Structures are given as C-alpha cells and as structure tokens.
mmCIF file of C-alpha atoms in Angstrom:
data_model
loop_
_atom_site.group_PDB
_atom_site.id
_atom_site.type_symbol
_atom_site.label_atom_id
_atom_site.label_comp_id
_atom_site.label_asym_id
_atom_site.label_seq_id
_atom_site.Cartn_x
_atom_site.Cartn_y
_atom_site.Cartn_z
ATOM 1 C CA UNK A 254 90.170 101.857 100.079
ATOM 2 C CA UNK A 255 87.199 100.693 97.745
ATOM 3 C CA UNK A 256 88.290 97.825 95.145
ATOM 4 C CA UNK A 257 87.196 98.798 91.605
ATOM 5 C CA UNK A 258 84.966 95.050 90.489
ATOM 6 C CA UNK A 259 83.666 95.958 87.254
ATOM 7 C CA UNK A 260 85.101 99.399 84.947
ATOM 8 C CA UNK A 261 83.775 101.349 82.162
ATOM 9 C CA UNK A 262 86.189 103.356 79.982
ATOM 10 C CA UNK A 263 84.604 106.395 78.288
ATOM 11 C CA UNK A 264 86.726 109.112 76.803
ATOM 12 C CA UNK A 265 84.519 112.323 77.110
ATOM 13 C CA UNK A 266 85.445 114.826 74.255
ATOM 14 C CA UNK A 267 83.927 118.079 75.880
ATOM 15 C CA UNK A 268 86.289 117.083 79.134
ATOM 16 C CA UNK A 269 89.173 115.457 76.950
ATOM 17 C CA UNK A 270 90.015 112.934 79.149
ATOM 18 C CA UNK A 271 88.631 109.406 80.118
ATOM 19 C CA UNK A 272 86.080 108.413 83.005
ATOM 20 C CA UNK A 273 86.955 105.159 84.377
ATOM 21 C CA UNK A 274 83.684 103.944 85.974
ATOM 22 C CA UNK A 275 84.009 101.608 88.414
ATOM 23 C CA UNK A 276 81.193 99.432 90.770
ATOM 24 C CA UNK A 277 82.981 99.220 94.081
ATOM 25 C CA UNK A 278 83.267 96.863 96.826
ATOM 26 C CA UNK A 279 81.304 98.420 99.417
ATOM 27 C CA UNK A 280 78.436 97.834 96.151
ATOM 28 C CA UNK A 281 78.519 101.629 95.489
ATOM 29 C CA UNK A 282 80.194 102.864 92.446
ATOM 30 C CA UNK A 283 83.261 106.071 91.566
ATOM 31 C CA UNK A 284 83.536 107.888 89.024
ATOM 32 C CA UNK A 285 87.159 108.771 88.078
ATOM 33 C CA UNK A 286 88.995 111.386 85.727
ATOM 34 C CA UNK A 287 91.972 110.315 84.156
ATOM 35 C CA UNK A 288 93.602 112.686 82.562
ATOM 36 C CA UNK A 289 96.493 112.008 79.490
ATOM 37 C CA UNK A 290 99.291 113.228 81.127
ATOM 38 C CA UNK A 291 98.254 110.914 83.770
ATOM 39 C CA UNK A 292 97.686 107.606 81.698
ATOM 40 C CA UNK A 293 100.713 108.820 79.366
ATOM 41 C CA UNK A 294 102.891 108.211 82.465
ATOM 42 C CA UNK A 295 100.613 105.020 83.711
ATOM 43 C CA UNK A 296 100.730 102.568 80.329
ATOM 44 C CA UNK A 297 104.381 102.325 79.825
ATOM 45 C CA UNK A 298 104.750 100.527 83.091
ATOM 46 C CA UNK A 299 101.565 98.344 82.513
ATOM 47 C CA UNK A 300 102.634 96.993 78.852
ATOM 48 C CA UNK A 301 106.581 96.454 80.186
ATOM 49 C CA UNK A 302 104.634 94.170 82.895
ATOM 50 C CA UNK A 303 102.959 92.148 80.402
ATOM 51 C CA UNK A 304 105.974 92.189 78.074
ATOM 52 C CA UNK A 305 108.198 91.147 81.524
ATOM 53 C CA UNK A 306 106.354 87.815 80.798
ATOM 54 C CA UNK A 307 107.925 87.747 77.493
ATOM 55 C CA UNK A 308 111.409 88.633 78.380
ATOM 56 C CA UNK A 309 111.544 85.668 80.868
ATOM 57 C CA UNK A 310 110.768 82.974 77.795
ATOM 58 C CA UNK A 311 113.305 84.647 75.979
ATOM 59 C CA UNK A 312 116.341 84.677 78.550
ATOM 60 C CA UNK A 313 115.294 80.893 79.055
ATOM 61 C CA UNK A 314 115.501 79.853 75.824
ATOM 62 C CA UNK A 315 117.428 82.680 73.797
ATOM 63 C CA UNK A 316 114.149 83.640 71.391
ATOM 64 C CA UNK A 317 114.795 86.017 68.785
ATOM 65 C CA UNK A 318 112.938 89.653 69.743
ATOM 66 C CA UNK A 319 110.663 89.161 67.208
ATOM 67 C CA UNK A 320 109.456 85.828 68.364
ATOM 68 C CA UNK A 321 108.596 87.720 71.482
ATOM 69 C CA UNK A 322 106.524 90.423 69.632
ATOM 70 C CA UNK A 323 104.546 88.206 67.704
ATOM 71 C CA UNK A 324 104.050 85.979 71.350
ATOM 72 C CA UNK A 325 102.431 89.021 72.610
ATOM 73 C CA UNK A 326 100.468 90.284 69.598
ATOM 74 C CA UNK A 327 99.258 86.570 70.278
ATOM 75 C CA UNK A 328 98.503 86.796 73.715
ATOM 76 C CA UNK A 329 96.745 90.113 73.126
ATOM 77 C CA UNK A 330 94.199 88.745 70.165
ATOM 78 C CA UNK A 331 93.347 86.064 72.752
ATOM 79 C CA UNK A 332 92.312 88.272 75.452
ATOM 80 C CA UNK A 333 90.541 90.809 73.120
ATOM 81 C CA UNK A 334 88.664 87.706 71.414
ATOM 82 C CA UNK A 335 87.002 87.164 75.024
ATOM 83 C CA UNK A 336 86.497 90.347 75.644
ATOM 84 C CA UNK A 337 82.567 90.561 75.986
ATOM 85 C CA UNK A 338 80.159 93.251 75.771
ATOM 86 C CA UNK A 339 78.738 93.571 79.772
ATOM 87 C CA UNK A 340 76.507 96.803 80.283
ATOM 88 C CA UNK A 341 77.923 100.029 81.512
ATOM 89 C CA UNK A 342 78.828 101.107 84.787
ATOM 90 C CA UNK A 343 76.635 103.539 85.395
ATOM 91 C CA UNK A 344 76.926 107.181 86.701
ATOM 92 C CA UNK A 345 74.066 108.622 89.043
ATOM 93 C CA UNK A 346 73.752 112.351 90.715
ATOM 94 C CA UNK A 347 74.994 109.985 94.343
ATOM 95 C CA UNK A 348 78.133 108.814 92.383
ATOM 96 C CA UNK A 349 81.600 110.283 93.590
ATOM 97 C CA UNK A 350 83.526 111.611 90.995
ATOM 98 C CA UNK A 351 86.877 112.830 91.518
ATOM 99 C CA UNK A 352 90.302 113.781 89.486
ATOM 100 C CA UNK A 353 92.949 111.281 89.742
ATOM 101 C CA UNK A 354 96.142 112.891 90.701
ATOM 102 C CA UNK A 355 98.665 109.833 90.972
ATOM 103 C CA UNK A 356 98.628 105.808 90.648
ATOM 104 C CA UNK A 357 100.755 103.699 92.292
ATOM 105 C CA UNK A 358 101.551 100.285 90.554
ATOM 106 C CA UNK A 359 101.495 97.087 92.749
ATOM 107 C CA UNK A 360 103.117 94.341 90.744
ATOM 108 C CA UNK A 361 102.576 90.980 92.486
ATOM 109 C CA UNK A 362 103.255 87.183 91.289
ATOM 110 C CA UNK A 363 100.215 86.948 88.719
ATOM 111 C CA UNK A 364 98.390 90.610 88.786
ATOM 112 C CA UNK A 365 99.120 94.192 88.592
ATOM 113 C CA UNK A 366 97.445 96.396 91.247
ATOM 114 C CA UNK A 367 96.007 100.188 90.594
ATOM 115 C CA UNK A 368 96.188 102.493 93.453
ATOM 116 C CA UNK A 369 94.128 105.453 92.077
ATOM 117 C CA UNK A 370 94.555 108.618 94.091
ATOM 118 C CA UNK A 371 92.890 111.579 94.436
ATOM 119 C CA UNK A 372 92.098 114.566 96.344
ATOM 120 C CA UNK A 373 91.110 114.190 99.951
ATOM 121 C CA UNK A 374 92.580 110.975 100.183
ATOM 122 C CA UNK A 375 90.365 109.328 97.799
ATOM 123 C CA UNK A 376 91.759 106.187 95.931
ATOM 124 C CA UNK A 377 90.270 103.105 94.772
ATOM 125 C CA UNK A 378 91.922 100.198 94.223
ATOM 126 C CA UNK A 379 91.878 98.143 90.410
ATOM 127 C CA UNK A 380 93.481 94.687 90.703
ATOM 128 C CA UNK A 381 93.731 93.199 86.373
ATOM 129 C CA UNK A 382 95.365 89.761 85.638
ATOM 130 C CA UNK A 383 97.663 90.083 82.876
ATOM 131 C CA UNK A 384 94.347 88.894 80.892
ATOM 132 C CA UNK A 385 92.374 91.746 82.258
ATOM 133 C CA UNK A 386 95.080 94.156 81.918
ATOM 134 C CA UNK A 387 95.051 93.293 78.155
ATOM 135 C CA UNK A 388 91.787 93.679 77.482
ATOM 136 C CA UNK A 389 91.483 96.825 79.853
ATOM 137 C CA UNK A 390 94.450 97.887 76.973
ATOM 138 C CA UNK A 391 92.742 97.677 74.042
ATOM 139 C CA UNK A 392 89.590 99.154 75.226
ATOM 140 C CA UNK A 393 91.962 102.402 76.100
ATOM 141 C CA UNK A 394 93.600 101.861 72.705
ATOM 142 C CA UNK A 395 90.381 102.270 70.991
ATOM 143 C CA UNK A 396 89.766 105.335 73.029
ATOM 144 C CA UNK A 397 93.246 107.122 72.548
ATOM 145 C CA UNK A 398 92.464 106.163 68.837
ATOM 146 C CA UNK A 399 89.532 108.167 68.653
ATOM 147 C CA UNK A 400 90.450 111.152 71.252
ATOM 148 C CA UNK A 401 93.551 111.350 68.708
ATOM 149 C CA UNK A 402 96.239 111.570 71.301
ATOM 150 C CA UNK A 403 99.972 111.163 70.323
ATOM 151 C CA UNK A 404 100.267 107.104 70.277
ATOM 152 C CA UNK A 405 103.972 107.038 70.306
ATOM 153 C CA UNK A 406 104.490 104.821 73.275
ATOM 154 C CA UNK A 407 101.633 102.450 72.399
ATOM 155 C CA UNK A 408 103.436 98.880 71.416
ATOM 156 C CA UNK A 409 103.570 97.070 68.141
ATOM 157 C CA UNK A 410 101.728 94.520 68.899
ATOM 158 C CA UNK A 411 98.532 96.317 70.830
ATOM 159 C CA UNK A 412 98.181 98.642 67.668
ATOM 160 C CA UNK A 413 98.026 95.945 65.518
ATOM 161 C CA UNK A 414 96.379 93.286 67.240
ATOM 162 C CA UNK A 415 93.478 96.349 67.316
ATOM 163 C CA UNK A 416 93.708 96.270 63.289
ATOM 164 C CA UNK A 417 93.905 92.443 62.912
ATOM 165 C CA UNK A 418 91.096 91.707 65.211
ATOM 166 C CA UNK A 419 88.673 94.602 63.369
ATOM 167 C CA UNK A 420 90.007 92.789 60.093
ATOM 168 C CA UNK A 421 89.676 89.209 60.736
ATOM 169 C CA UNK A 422 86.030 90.225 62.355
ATOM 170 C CA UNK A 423 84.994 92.919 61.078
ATOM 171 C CA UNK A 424 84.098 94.292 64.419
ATOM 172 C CA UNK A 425 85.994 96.410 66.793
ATOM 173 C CA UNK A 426 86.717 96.146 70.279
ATOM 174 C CA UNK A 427 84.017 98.021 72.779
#
C-alpha cells in the first residue's frame, strides 16, 4: 500500500465531491474521490481524536468544558497559522484515480493513520500528526464551506477558528 507524502484537497463542483491528490511513496502520485457521505462518516472520528487530547487535561485536572473548547480553538489557530502555501499535487493522463469506498482509522500514540480503500484493492495510506490533521481540517472546512454541505457535525472551535483567522488576517486558509 502506497503512503500518501504530500495531499491536495480540491472540491470539484461538476463531480460534487473532493479529490484528495496525493504524491506517493513509490514517487508516483493517486488521485482519489471522496465522496460526502464518505467524509460525513470519516471527520467525526478525526476531530474526537484531536479533542481525546483535550479530554485527558481535563480528567487530570477537572477543567471546565469550556476551557477545553477554547484549548482547541487554540491549538487549531496555531496549526492553521503554519499552514503554508506548497504547490499542487498535480494530476496527469498516467495518474490513477479511483473512488474511495471505505477508510479505516489507525489511531496510534502521536498520529492518526488513513487507510483509503477502493475498488480492486486499491488503498493508500495518509499518516497526519494531530498538527497535520488540523490543518488537513481546515483546508476541508474551507471546502465544505464553499460546496455548501450541511456543517452540522463540524466543531465549535474549527468553524470559528476559520472566521478568526480570516479576521485577524484578512486572509483565508488555502
């Protein structure tokens, strides 16, 4: 199975559903469909993993909820404010491209692992530090944003870190 190195996130309108874009480690590069029924199931487990983090300062030390939320909304402005813009991944007539039909979620001690799977056993492995994963977050919170998808399940603090970051700025996250 090919590790995913470097991603691009696109949401394509015409397909209504994102590409995620990966360079591989065999130094070829996939091109996978995710679709929102797919990621709708996906991000609820990725943001309780980061907000796991959370709930272990708060059994230690009996912090109010809302310390917690604004610990994360924290920890998500800092990753986002070193998020830098790298070029695309880019697609070429060679590049697979395949649907993703299920991914698995590895949690280990300091990193989340994506098992993307597809058709004809396809998959493609994406390991993201909680860093990585937050910043992978609000570049598919921008994207949800603008394909105007129910957001119901999106966290507190990843909306609004999104809003305080263009505010503060006056840029937005790419």
């Amino acid at each position: 199975m090919p590790d995913l190195q470097r991603i691009t996130s696109l949401y394509i309108e015409t397909e209504d559903r994102f590409q995620l874009t990966g360079e591989t480690t065999a130094q070829g590069t996939v091109a996978i469909w995710l679709t929102q029924r797919l990621l709708s199931k996906l991000l609820p487990h990725l943001v309780n993993w980061l907000e796991q983090g959370g709930r272990a300062i708060s059994l230690q030390s009996h912090v109010d909820e809302r310390i917690i939320e604004h610990l994360q909304d924290f920890a998500q402005l800092d990753a986002q404010k070193d998020l830098t813009m790298q070029p695309a991944v880019s697609v070429s007539s060679e590049t697979p491209v395949w649907l993703a039909h299920t991914i698995d979620v590895v949690h280990l001690p300091d990193a989340i692992k994506l098992v993307i799977k597809g058709d004809n056993n396809r998959e493609a492995g994406l390991l993201l530090n909680s860093k990585e994963l937050r910043q992978w977050l609000s570049i598919l919170r921008k994207l949800w944003t603008a394909a105007a998808w129910p957001d119901a399940f999106w966290p507190i603090w990843i909306k609004e870190s999104l809003e305080t970051q263009a505010n503060t700025t006056g840029k937005s996250v790419h």
